[in-house]
Structure formats: C-alpha cells, structure tokens
Amino acid sequence: MWGSRRRRIVAGLTGCALLLAPLAWMWQASLVPRSYSVAEMGTPDLGGGAAHAHPDHRVAVPDLTEPGDGTPDVRVRLIARSDTIRLDSGQEMHGLTLNGTSPGPVIRAEVGQLVEVELFNESVTDGTTLHWHGVEVPNAMDGVAGVTQDAVPVGSTFTYRFRPPRAGTYWYHSHQVSHEQVPRGLIGALVVEPRGGLDSETTDLVALVHSYGGTRTVNGATGEIPVDATPGDRVRVRVINTGNGPISAWVSGTPFRLAAIDASDVHRPETVTDRHVQVTAGGRADLELVVPASGARVELSGPSLVLGPDSPAERRPEARLDPLTYGEPAPLGFDPERPDRRFDYAIGRRPAFVRGRPGLWWSINGHLYPDVPMFMVAEKDVVRVSITSRSDVHPMHLHGHRMVVLSRDGQPATGSPWWVDSLNVAPGETYEVAFVADNPGAWMFHCHHLGHAAEGLVAHLMYHGVAVPYRIGDGNVPE
Amino acid sequence: MRSAYRVLAYVIAAEVVVQAAALAWMFSGLGRWIQDGGVLDKATMEEEGGPLPFPELVGIIVHGINGQVLIPLLGVILLIVSFFARVPRGVVIAASLLGLIVLQVILGMTARGGVPISSMVHGANALLIFAVALLAANRARSEATEPRPSASADVGV
C-alpha cells in the first residue's frame, strides 16, 4: 500500500519535472540584462566581408554630428506635451501633441539647408525623442533612444541639426516607447524641397494619414476634406502612412502618376488609371494629377481629399500598381552585382520565451530577441540583403540609408530604380535589396509595425569602429 | 486532488464557452462600427497603442489572452493534477485535452497567418475540447467509480 503510493508520487513528480523543467530552462535563457548597449547586443554577422576594416579608427556615436556650426536656415521649436486630442468628428482621446497639435507642424526645408529643431519635453512622462524617418541624417541626429541619444526627460531639451541631402517626402516621429507614442500622436511631416524651392506650377499638398483610436484622419481631419484646387491645376499629394500596416491610395475621376516612393522620384512614371497604390507602413507615396473640370478625389481608404468640384467616390481598383515594373530604368550609381557583404533577414514566428515572457515571438534567421543579427559593415561597402517573411506583413525600415529593390521572389526589377526606406514584405515574399554603406554609425533596421518592433523584431546595422555609449534600458525604450 | 481535477475540467469547458461568446460579441461590434463608417484594412487591424476603435474589440483581446495563455496553462495544471488525482484514465484524458489545446493554439496561429481553412478546424476543434473537458469532469465526478487502491494494482500512471 505505502510502496504503491510512494511509487505514484514519484511517478507524478517525475511527470511534473518532465513538463516543467524545459519550460523553466527556456524561461531562464530568455532573460535580458536590465540595460545593455546595442554594440554588445546580438550576434555579429559579417556577411562575408572583412572583420576589421578600420581597426585604428574609432568614433563614438555622439561625435557623428553635422559638421560646422553655421546659422540654421530653418529653425523650429517643438514642445512635446501630454494632451487631449479632439477630432473634428467630436471624438476625444488622451494623446501626445507637438506645439499643441497632432500631427505636429509641417516642416519644410530645401536640400542642403541647415535644419535646427529644438525639442522640448514639457510633459511626456516616459521621455521622448524625434526620429527623421527616411532622412540620411548624421547618426547622432537619428533620434533613437538608447542607440543614438538618451530619451529627453520632462523639462529637458535636445537639439537636432542636419542638412537633408535629398528632396522628397519624409516624416518625423518619436523613437522612445514608439509603439505607444507614435499612435498617440507624436508625429509630423517633413518636406524637403529641391534647391531653389518647388516648381510654382504645381500645388503641393501633404496628406499625412494617421489613425486616432480607429478613426483614420488626413492631416488630423476626418471624412471628405475639401482642398483648395481648381480644374486645370497640377497637384502633387504627398501621402504619408504613419500606421502599422499598409494602406491603399487611389484617385477617383482622373488618371494619375506615382511621382515618388518614399523620398525618391520615380524615373519617368507612366500615367495610370484603374490602379491603387499600396503605401507601406512608415512609407510615402507622392501622387501627381491634373484636376479635371468635373473634379477629382484622392482616396485614402476612409478619408479622402476632394480636389475641385465635388465628384463621386470610386471603389478601390482591384489591380495594384507594381513598382517593380513601373517607370523606366536609370543608373543606380553603384553596382549591386558585386557586393562586399550579403545578409539574410528572414522573419519567422514561433512559441517561446522572450524577456521571460511566454508567447509567440518573431524570429530573425531562426533566432529570437536579443540573439538577433548585428549586421556589420564598413564605410563604402556595397551591401545586399535578402529579406523574407514567413509570417505576417512586415514593413522593413532601415535608418540612415535608402535601399534599392533588385527583385521580388526572383523576378527582377525592370522599372524605375525602386528606392525605399520602408519596404512592405508580405508573408511568403522574398525581396533582394541593396544599398551603399555611406553613413557611419549604429542604425536600426527593424519592422515598422511598431508593435512587432516592441516584440523584438529589431536588428541593427553596425559600422566597424563605431562606439555606442548609450544603453537600452534604464529609461531608454526605443520601441 | 480528485475534486481539483473535476473543477479544472469544468473551468476549461467554461473557458471554451467564453471563447466562442467573446468572438461572436466582437464580430457584431465590428459590424456596427463598419456601418458607422469605420474602415477595416490591414492598417486598422494592426493598430495598437491608442484607444480601441469600438468597445467590443475587447472580445478579441479576451480571446487571445484566454486562448494563448490561460487555457494552455489550465491544461498543463490539469495534467499535473491528473498524476495525483486517481481518476480512471484521468492522465490519458488530461494529456489528450492538452494535446487538443495545443492543436487549437496552432490552428488559431496559422489562421491568423493567412490560412483561413485553419479557422474552420479551429471552430470544430473547440467543440471537441469542450466535450473532452466535460468527459474529464464527469470521470472525476462520482466517488463510486474510483477503484480502491490495492498493493498489487493501481500505480496511478
């Protein structure tokens, strides 16, 4: 009797141990230190290139600033505040504003001008930063808390100084607790005009699309938004998607051209009808059209801009404009066929522990956060990356550089050079992209679904010889 | 231990009811929101960090937390309890139930990952989990069915 009972208990305890021991081990192995530097995070991946291209030369991130201390051409002071946001629909939410509004003011500058933005944190309790999405700023101006600066605490100021090198549509947003601060409103548009300003013949409009608690808005307005344009006007609409997933944009009432993707002009774009444009999360699309006598509308999957006389809305065309074959080829300025480094960025998902929490977590090349790749490069390297998603849509965003798409699922790009900083990678898709490592520093290379990023879908590009004095943790939470 | 086994099995069955109800509630909320002009696309589906577009969306959050955390945890605890509960075939039933729960989580994941047919099986499998949970509770219900432990037989596992 006692023997059988003891045997049962032993067998029961063995069963428990067999169930729980692997779980306990996996939990323990997933813990991360309270704070760490990105320079020591993840597994260095040399991509087939040299290990130490510049062993003697060492530069720290805070020294990678805009050279010279000239007088700024464009000077903006932004006050970040915890505030109530009221939509014209009457909806109210507790959010975050810049100078009392969300989105914050549109910043306009010309190529090469010195832009100075003073960010004062009045009442954002987690601290905040500003990241200049798509702009090749010097590394110290990139605005990533814990990587290129410390989060700006309440009552403090940080000054960003940079000279935007390329004209185009950009946006700025917080990169501290970004998966909360961006949806709550710490965002704004940045338009970089060519030297000498915009062509005066074209009406230039920003259409920053942002959802506040499920209500999609354009520049903060909802529904049908009348725009000051008359028939015959040529209009450029700069669509910016600040969300976590792709949106569709299309034009009712007239043909249009996709003039630019992210901040790069499409080379010789054809005029199209019956196509919708997919705007990647974090990405931009500049649509160009001439307002017809009967009026036109730019549809943004919910809200729309009404140009000229009121005209009927058309349903979204089924066919999508494919940038892989759109426009005409042009020189890239480098040879992607002879890369110095090749990297894989394969995104999967599996049940595991991350930071001690059980769940379904994103993996990069089979590894989980924090054991993600650190893509090591040296200045002037030509880099190729193969990006694959095996699960869900991932808008992949590389800081400080623009990438050119070479192929999708083996089909080569035959249209205009398709430059991106935010690339929509759908499940099952593989993109080959290339870029030139021409901006030294430590640069995030992550999913711009900010929820995914907060769940560990982040990697970074690390230049040889760059030291990172900032630490993630201890108040710096970039995602 | 036997009553713990029974209660846990009933709780798992009740959780299946909660799962079905939460999702149905969410879908009617979504329908009304769309009627009021809400737009559902990938960007809306991926919205996080702000207030909920409609209150019934809580249903899918409940469904997710229940299904991915709470119910699997209850399944593991039931299996552990089964080692000590001396319910006839109690271990086999608890292990099968945990197996069905794991399958259910995988089906839910693959459905979300873009395989709609998984959702069909997910819905049917839910009823199977419900039935097996009730069977488990039933097995542990009656004192009379418990075989008296003897020195020679019944090691329990």
Coordinates of N, CA and C in Angstrom, one line a residue, chain A residues 21 55 80 95 100 121 192 211 224 349 399:
Chain A
A21 N 10.6 21.3 -16.3 CA 12.0 21.7 -16.4 C 12.4 22.4 -17.7
P55 N 40.7 49.1 -38.0 CA 40.9 48.8 -36.6 C 41.4 50.0 -35.7
A80 N 6.8 69.0 -26.8 CA 6.0 67.8 -26.7 C 5.3 67.8 -25.4
G95 N -3.9 62.0 -25.7 CA -2.8 61.7 -26.6 C -1.5 62.6 -26.3
G100 N 1.0 71.7 -29.4 CA -0.4 71.8 -29.1 C -1.2 71.0 -30.2
N121 N 10.7 68.7 -24.1 CA 9.7 67.8 -23.5 C 9.0 68.5 -22.3
V192 N 11.2 68.0 -47.9 CA 12.5 68.6 -48.4 C 12.3 69.0 -49.8
S211 N -4.2 57.2 -37.8 CA -5.4 56.8 -37.1 C -5.4 57.2 -35.6
E224 N -14.6 63.6 -45.7 CA -14.2 64.2 -47.0 C -13.7 65.6 -46.8
R349 N 8.1 33.1 -36.9 CA 7.4 33.3 -35.7 C 7.3 31.9 -35.0
H399 N 17.2 52.6 -41.1 CA 17.6 54.0 -40.8 C 18.8 54.5 -41.5

